[in-house]
Amino acid sequence: MEELSLVKNQIKTFVQECNDAKSLTLLELLATGKMLRSKLILKIAGINEEAIKLCAIVEMIHAASLLHDDVIDESDTRRGKPSVNALFDNKTAIMFGDILYSKAFTELSQMDKRIAHTVSHAVTLLSIGEMLDVDLTQKFNSNYDLYLDMIYKKTASLIEASARAAAILASKDEEKYALYGKNLGLAFQMIDDILDITQDSSTLGKPAMLDFVEGKVTIPYLFLHQRIEDKQKLESMYKKSLRQEEIAWIKEQMNTTHALQDAILQAKTLGNEAIEALKDENTLDLVMIMKAMIEREF
Ligand code: FPP
Ligand code: MG
């Protein structure tokens, strides 16, 4: 997508404006992701100067949050490359994150007040979401509502804000697009959590079923926990490195109780609700983005 290079150039210009050579070097080292938030903004608001700036702001905030997240998670890799904390140290990752997100806020303060409010509020939610995520991995969480609140804040809030802000820019119905963005974010996270169980480690690029080992009780595990007799057996496997037969037992239980199937259904329902919300908006591209996410092999 040609327009995504416009976003990358805008990010570079913003960082150049900070007049700091080290920041520019660090920016070059960051691996770029799928730029889902930018794609969403440009589909809603069209390709114009304000929309490109909004994309750059959101991508810089997202990058900052991942820099900090890799420190919090003690993660050595990001998008298949060594993370900044691994290449340098935690201090560098935190400080560069601070530079990216404060520069993003400087630029955000120059935009429409409603856009600035929408995006900055989402960053508060994002930060709370990260704290909830860390707290929820301390002990086995069997409360689905807590999981839903956490993934909304940590993952969906910035995607929702991107869609809402883009709709404001383009004078479109912001509630409809916000709902689409929120559900896209929730479905995205749920599917990520499902693939951790259904995909093998070579496809994932990390050990399969790592979430549970790392203390994350995601949607398929929550549904399973609600449905099985022997809840203690599942709880006893929490946060432990799993043996082959334990992995097989969890997978078998996920299938026989339909926990996995119903988790997939939940993600699909959210996706279809979003598609329905946009039915009068003439947004085939957004429908395709959602369908590509939910209508896939699991
Ligand atoms: C990745 O989660 C983390 C996030 C989506 C949000 C992290 C947010 C913060 C650290 C708040 C700070 C915000 C700013 C702007 C500095 P994950 O660990 O589940 O996913 P991963 O596998 O990609 O690491
Ligand atoms: Mg992480």
Tab-separated table of C-alpha atoms and ligand atoms in Angstrom:
chain	number	residue	atom	x	y	z
A	1	MET	CA	0.000	0.000	0.000
A	2	GLU	CA	1.602	3.211	-1.258
A	3	GLU	CA	-0.203	5.339	1.335
A	4	LEU	CA	1.426	3.446	4.197
A	5	SER	CA	4.811	4.780	3.081
A	6	LEU	CA	3.319	8.283	3.412
A	7	VAL	CA	2.566	7.394	7.036
A	8	LYS	CA	6.103	6.059	7.574
A	9	ASN	CA	7.537	9.275	6.107
A	10	GLN	CA	5.315	11.360	8.377
A	11	ILE	CA	6.565	9.437	11.418
A	12	LYS	CA	10.152	10.048	10.309
A	13	THR	CA	9.456	13.777	9.852
A	14	PHE	CA	7.921	13.996	13.327
A	15	VAL	CA	10.950	12.274	14.868
A	16	GLN	CA	13.337	14.503	12.851
A	17	GLU	CA	11.550	17.501	14.353
A	18	CYS	CA	12.693	16.280	17.782
A	19	ASN	CA	16.273	17.191	16.711
A	20	ASP	CA	17.865	14.151	18.259
A	21	ALA	CA	20.119	11.851	16.257
A	22	LYS	CA	19.789	8.891	18.635
A	23	SER	CA	15.998	8.946	18.374
A	24	LEU	CA	16.269	8.741	14.588
A	25	THR	CA	18.671	5.806	14.835
A	26	LEU	CA	16.316	4.000	17.200
A	27	LEU	CA	13.379	4.669	14.881
A	28	GLU	CA	15.246	2.979	12.011
A	29	LEU	CA	15.696	-0.107	14.202
A	30	LEU	CA	11.977	-0.537	14.883
A	31	ALA	CA	10.364	-3.300	12.841
A	32	THR	CA	7.142	-2.101	11.205
A	33	GLY	CA	4.006	-4.125	11.774
A	34	LYS	CA	0.840	-4.529	9.718
A	35	MET	CA	-0.221	-0.917	10.460
A	36	LEU	CA	-3.810	-2.061	10.999
A	37	ARG	CA	-4.768	1.216	12.712
A	38	SER	CA	-3.460	3.287	9.792
A	39	LYS	CA	-5.244	1.128	7.235
A	40	LEU	CA	-8.449	1.633	9.177
A	41	ILE	CA	-8.014	5.422	9.436
A	42	LEU	CA	-7.223	5.813	5.735
A	43	LYS	CA	-10.189	3.657	4.682
A	44	ILE	CA	-12.510	5.816	6.783
A	45	ALA	CA	-11.032	9.294	6.354
A	46	GLY	CA	-9.451	8.948	2.899
A	47	ILE	CA	-5.867	9.866	2.011
A	48	ASN	CA	-5.222	13.466	2.981
A	49	GLU	CA	-2.748	15.422	5.082
A	50	GLU	CA	-4.762	15.352	8.315
A	51	ALA	CA	-5.499	11.639	8.008
A	52	ILE	CA	-1.807	10.843	7.402
A	53	LYS	CA	-0.901	12.872	10.493
A	54	LEU	CA	-3.506	11.053	12.549
A	55	CYS	CA	-2.071	7.719	11.348
A	56	ALA	CA	1.467	8.764	12.306
A	57	ILE	CA	0.296	9.883	15.755
A	58	VAL	CA	-1.549	6.616	16.407
A	59	GLU	CA	1.335	4.461	15.104
A	60	MET	CA	3.815	6.352	17.335
A	61	ILE	CA	1.593	5.815	20.368
A	62	HIS	CA	1.214	2.145	19.456
A	63	ALA	CA	4.996	1.773	18.982
A	64	ALA	CA	5.617	3.484	22.347
A	65	SER	CA	3.204	1.135	24.083
A	66	LEU	CA	4.990	-1.895	22.581
A	67	LEU	CA	8.413	-0.550	23.630
A	68	HIS	CA	7.138	-0.305	27.185
A	69	ASP	CA	5.281	-3.623	26.957
A	70	ASP	CA	8.463	-5.475	25.969
A	71	VAL	CA	10.154	-4.100	29.081
A	72	ILE	CA	7.178	-5.107	31.254
A	73	ASP	CA	6.959	-8.573	29.643
A	74	GLU	CA	10.769	-8.955	29.567
A	75	SER	CA	10.451	-9.858	25.906
A	76	ASP	CA	13.561	-10.203	23.727
A	77	THR	CA	11.837	-10.091	20.369
A	78	ARG	CA	9.267	-7.933	18.626
A	79	ARG	CA	7.891	-8.796	15.190
A	80	GLY	CA	10.632	-11.378	14.668
A	81	LYS	CA	13.451	-8.897	15.386
A	82	PRO	CA	15.326	-8.254	18.643
A	83	SER	CA	13.368	-5.791	20.797
A	84	VAL	CA	14.925	-2.427	21.743
A	85	ASN	CA	15.270	-3.562	25.367
A	86	ALA	CA	17.210	-6.610	24.142
A	87	LEU	CA	19.399	-4.660	21.683
A	88	PHE	CA	20.104	-1.843	24.159
A	89	ASP	CA	18.519	-2.002	27.616
A	90	ASN	CA	15.277	-1.313	29.481
A	91	LYS	CA	16.183	2.329	30.057
A	92	THR	CA	16.608	3.022	26.345
A	93	ALA	CA	13.300	1.314	25.487
A	94	ILE	CA	11.416	3.298	28.121
A	95	MET	CA	12.970	6.634	27.194
A	96	PHE	CA	12.500	6.172	23.451
A	97	GLY	CA	8.889	5.167	24.135
A	98	ASP	CA	8.460	8.380	26.115
A	99	ILE	CA	9.880	10.446	23.249
A	100	LEU	CA	7.586	8.822	20.682
A	101	TYR	CA	4.442	9.189	22.692
A	102	SER	CA	5.069	12.709	23.949
A	103	LYS	CA	5.860	13.902	20.404
A	104	ALA	CA	2.654	12.177	19.273
A	105	PHE	CA	0.761	14.119	21.958
A	106	THR	CA	2.380	17.399	20.861
A	107	GLU	CA	1.026	16.800	17.366
A	108	LEU	CA	-2.316	15.575	18.686
A	109	SER	CA	-2.742	18.858	20.598
A	110	GLN	CA	-2.727	20.647	17.238
A	111	MET	CA	-5.671	18.645	15.905
A	112	ASP	CA	-9.437	19.034	16.332
A	113	LYS	CA	-10.277	19.000	20.048
A	114	ARG	CA	-12.653	16.032	19.722
A	115	ILE	CA	-9.958	13.994	17.982
A	116	ALA	CA	-7.371	14.936	20.612
A	117	HIS	CA	-9.790	13.934	23.353
A	118	THR	CA	-10.735	10.626	21.706
A	119	VAL	CA	-7.149	9.496	21.162
A	120	SER	CA	-5.697	10.736	24.463
A	121	HIS	CA	-8.526	9.089	26.411
A	122	ALA	CA	-7.780	5.798	24.640
A	123	VAL	CA	-4.154	6.008	25.798
A	124	THR	CA	-5.337	6.211	29.409
A	125	LEU	CA	-7.454	3.088	28.810
A	126	LEU	CA	-4.522	1.383	27.097
A	127	SER	CA	-2.304	2.009	30.096
A	128	ILE	CA	-4.977	0.771	32.514
A	129	GLY	CA	-5.457	-2.269	30.262
A	130	GLU	CA	-1.768	-3.125	30.515
A	131	MET	CA	-1.935	-2.905	34.306
A	132	LEU	CA	-5.030	-5.137	34.373
A	133	ASP	CA	-3.258	-7.628	32.098
A	134	VAL	CA	-0.288	-7.846	34.461
A	135	ASP	CA	-2.611	-8.183	37.476
A	136	LEU	CA	-4.690	-10.912	35.795
A	137	THR	CA	-1.611	-13.075	35.291
A	138	GLN	CA	-0.856	-13.192	39.024
A	139	LYS	CA	-3.381	-15.928	39.748
A	140	PHE	CA	-5.929	-18.047	37.818
A	141	ASN	CA	-8.714	-15.702	36.693
A	142	SER	CA	-12.027	-17.419	36.011
A	143	ASN	CA	-14.038	-14.210	35.518
A	144	TYR	CA	-14.924	-13.652	31.835
A	145	ASP	CA	-16.010	-10.042	32.400
A	146	LEU	CA	-12.575	-9.150	33.780
A	147	TYR	CA	-10.944	-10.690	30.694
A	148	LEU	CA	-13.302	-8.778	28.388
A	149	ASP	CA	-12.675	-5.475	30.187
A	150	MET	CA	-8.914	-6.051	29.979
A	151	ILE	CA	-8.812	-6.876	26.242
A	152	TYR	CA	-11.140	-3.941	25.521
A	153	LYS	CA	-8.787	-1.530	27.267
A	154	LYS	CA	-5.469	-3.060	26.247
A	155	THR	CA	-6.210	-3.877	22.613
A	156	ALA	CA	-9.545	-2.546	21.381
A	157	SER	CA	-9.530	0.981	22.847
A	158	LEU	CA	-6.883	2.426	20.515
A	159	ILE	CA	-8.411	0.726	17.465
A	160	GLU	CA	-11.841	2.065	18.465
A	161	ALA	CA	-10.350	5.546	18.943
A	162	SER	CA	-8.615	5.366	15.549
A	163	ALA	CA	-11.907	4.568	13.827
A	164	ARG	CA	-13.833	7.210	15.776
A	165	ALA	CA	-11.206	9.913	15.165
A	166	ALA	CA	-11.115	9.083	11.445
A	167	ALA	CA	-14.918	9.323	11.289
A	168	ILE	CA	-14.780	12.726	13.002
A	169	LEU	CA	-12.173	13.869	10.435
A	170	ALA	CA	-14.401	12.757	7.579
A	171	SER	CA	-17.663	14.012	9.171
A	172	LYS	CA	-19.086	10.481	9.203
A	173	ASP	CA	-21.290	8.804	11.821
A	174	GLU	CA	-18.689	8.363	14.563
A	175	GLU	CA	-20.691	5.903	16.702
A	176	LYS	CA	-21.000	3.372	13.891
A	177	TYR	CA	-17.301	3.467	13.105
A	178	ALA	CA	-16.352	3.395	16.779
A	179	LEU	CA	-18.404	0.223	17.220
A	180	TYR	CA	-16.703	-1.290	14.190
A	181	GLY	CA	-13.259	-0.420	15.592
A	182	LYS	CA	-14.074	-1.719	19.045
A	183	ASN	CA	-15.374	-5.038	17.736
A	184	LEU	CA	-12.459	-5.369	15.306
A	185	GLY	CA	-10.087	-4.961	18.253
A	186	LEU	CA	-11.954	-7.415	20.490
A	187	ALA	CA	-12.253	-10.026	17.731
A	188	PHE	CA	-8.583	-9.545	16.836
A	189	GLN	CA	-7.484	-10.244	20.412
A	190	MET	CA	-9.829	-13.216	20.828
A	191	ILE	CA	-8.595	-14.762	17.579
A	192	ASP	CA	-4.991	-14.207	18.670
A	193	ASP	CA	-5.860	-16.045	21.893
A	194	ILE	CA	-7.535	-18.893	19.969
A	195	LEU	CA	-4.625	-19.319	17.531
A	196	ASP	CA	-2.287	-19.754	20.506
A	197	ILE	CA	-4.117	-23.048	21.068
A	198	THR	CA	-4.961	-24.224	17.551
A	199	GLN	CA	-1.770	-23.377	15.627
A	200	ASP	CA	1.459	-25.330	15.927
A	201	SER	CA	4.618	-23.673	17.184
A	202	SER	CA	6.255	-23.405	13.737
A	203	THR	CA	3.314	-21.324	12.433
A	204	LEU	CA	3.217	-19.175	15.554
A	205	GLY	CA	6.961	-18.607	15.767
A	206	LYS	CA	6.750	-19.320	19.514
A	207	PRO	CA	5.814	-22.351	21.636
A	208	ALA	CA	2.109	-23.224	21.292
A	209	MET	CA	-0.174	-22.734	24.303
A	210	LEU	CA	2.294	-20.260	25.729
A	211	ASP	CA	-0.474	-17.951	26.998
A	212	PHE	CA	-1.616	-20.378	29.703
A	213	VAL	CA	1.975	-21.178	30.678
A	214	GLU	CA	2.592	-17.425	31.031
A	215	GLY	CA	-0.459	-17.016	33.234
A	216	LYS	CA	-3.012	-15.740	30.712
A	217	VAL	CA	-6.443	-17.325	31.106
A	218	THR	CA	-7.853	-16.393	27.688
A	219	ILE	CA	-11.369	-16.873	26.276
A	220	PRO	CA	-11.108	-20.591	25.332
A	221	TYR	CA	-9.740	-21.423	28.803
A	222	LEU	CA	-12.448	-19.314	30.467
A	223	PHE	CA	-15.188	-21.143	28.557
A	224	LEU	CA	-13.523	-24.484	29.328
A	225	HIS	CA	-13.259	-23.677	33.028
A	226	GLN	CA	-16.976	-22.833	33.149
A	227	ARG	CA	-17.876	-26.178	31.562
A	228	ILE	CA	-15.643	-28.872	33.010
A	229	GLU	CA	-16.260	-30.945	36.087
A	230	ASP	CA	-12.622	-31.192	37.121
A	231	LYS	CA	-11.821	-27.472	37.419
A	232	GLN	CA	-8.954	-28.210	39.789
A	233	LYS	CA	-7.156	-30.300	37.188
A	234	LEU	CA	-7.146	-27.341	34.787
A	235	GLU	CA	-6.146	-24.926	37.544
A	236	SER	CA	-3.268	-27.229	38.556
A	237	MET	CA	-1.743	-26.872	35.073
A	238	TYR	CA	-1.816	-23.076	35.219
A	239	LYS	CA	1.531	-21.306	34.810
A	240	LYS	CA	3.477	-24.573	34.477
A	241	SER	CA	5.430	-25.876	31.520
A	242	LEU	CA	3.062	-28.466	30.070
A	243	ARG	CA	3.846	-32.085	29.195
A	244	GLN	CA	2.620	-33.491	25.863
A	245	GLU	CA	-0.231	-35.443	27.498
A	246	GLU	CA	-1.365	-32.365	29.413
A	247	ILE	CA	-1.503	-30.358	26.193
A	248	ALA	CA	-3.480	-33.191	24.604
A	249	TRP	CA	-5.907	-33.302	27.568
A	250	ILE	CA	-6.576	-29.554	27.417
A	251	LYS	CA	-7.142	-29.674	23.656
A	252	GLU	CA	-9.474	-32.664	23.947
A	253	GLN	CA	-11.507	-30.949	26.672
A	254	MET	CA	-11.638	-27.751	24.591
A	255	ASN	CA	-13.185	-29.770	21.767
A	256	THR	CA	-15.603	-31.973	23.689
A	257	THR	CA	-17.007	-29.061	25.721
A	258	HIS	CA	-17.124	-26.846	22.585
A	259	ALA	CA	-15.189	-24.193	24.518
A	260	LEU	CA	-12.955	-23.545	21.513
A	261	GLN	CA	-15.814	-23.572	19.023
A	262	ASP	CA	-17.818	-21.120	21.138
A	263	ALA	CA	-14.813	-18.819	21.548
A	264	ILE	CA	-14.534	-18.724	17.738
A	265	LEU	CA	-18.276	-18.077	17.544
A	266	GLN	CA	-17.956	-15.184	19.991
A	267	ALA	CA	-15.268	-13.523	17.834
A	268	LYS	CA	-17.389	-14.067	14.717
A	269	THR	CA	-20.485	-12.625	16.392
A	270	LEU	CA	-18.591	-9.444	17.286
A	271	GLY	CA	-17.328	-9.225	13.706
A	272	ASN	CA	-20.769	-9.668	12.201
A	273	GLU	CA	-22.262	-7.100	14.587
A	274	ALA	CA	-19.656	-4.596	13.321
A	275	ILE	CA	-20.428	-5.400	9.688
A	276	GLU	CA	-24.135	-4.922	10.429
A	277	ALA	CA	-23.473	-1.510	12.046
A	278	LEU	CA	-21.852	-0.293	8.817
A	279	LYS	CA	-24.447	-1.676	6.421
A	280	ASP	CA	-25.657	1.746	5.213
A	281	GLU	CA	-22.184	3.264	5.058
A	282	ASN	CA	-20.918	1.838	1.761
A	283	THR	CA	-17.725	0.459	3.253
A	284	LEU	CA	-16.901	-2.720	1.377
A	285	ASP	CA	-13.208	-2.472	2.316
A	286	LEU	CA	-14.012	-2.465	6.031
A	287	VAL	CA	-16.324	-5.441	5.586
A	288	MET	CA	-13.474	-7.259	3.789
A	289	ILE	CA	-10.980	-6.455	6.582
A	290	MET	CA	-13.353	-7.909	9.156
A	291	LYS	CA	-14.221	-10.949	7.039
A	292	ALA	CA	-10.548	-11.707	6.421
A	293	MET	CA	-10.119	-11.763	10.180
A	294	ILE	CA	-13.088	-13.894	11.181
A	295	GLU	CA	-13.613	-16.160	8.159
A	296	ARG	CA	-10.393	-18.123	8.366
A	297	GLU	CA	-9.016	-21.511	9.281
A	298	PHE	CA	-8.546	-21.933	12.992
B	1	FPP	C1	0.815	-5.789	23.979
B	1	FPP	O1	0.229	-6.829	24.709
B	1	FPP	C2	0.574	-4.484	24.698
B	1	FPP	C3	-0.356	-3.532	24.410
B	1	FPP	C4	-1.271	-3.695	23.270
B	1	FPP	C5	-0.506	-2.268	25.207
B	1	FPP	C6	0.654	-1.877	26.094
B	1	FPP	C7	0.379	-0.586	26.774
B	1	FPP	C8	1.215	0.046	27.618
B	1	FPP	C9	2.562	-0.501	27.972
B	1	FPP	C10	0.786	1.353	28.212
B	1	FPP	C11	1.776	2.464	27.942
B	1	FPP	C12	1.352	3.332	26.843
B	1	FPP	C13	2.161	4.272	26.230
B	1	FPP	C14	1.632	5.082	25.125
B	1	FPP	C15	3.570	4.504	26.611
B	1	FPP	P1	0.786	-8.322	24.762
B	1	FPP	O2	1.973	-8.368	25.648
B	1	FPP	O3	-0.373	-9.168	25.113
B	1	FPP	O4	1.136	-8.616	23.260
B	1	FPP	P2	2.533	-8.945	22.565
B	1	FPP	O5	2.554	-10.424	22.429
B	1	FPP	O6	2.456	-8.244	21.233
B	1	FPP	O7	3.627	-8.427	23.420
B	2	MG	MG	3.953	-8.311	25.413
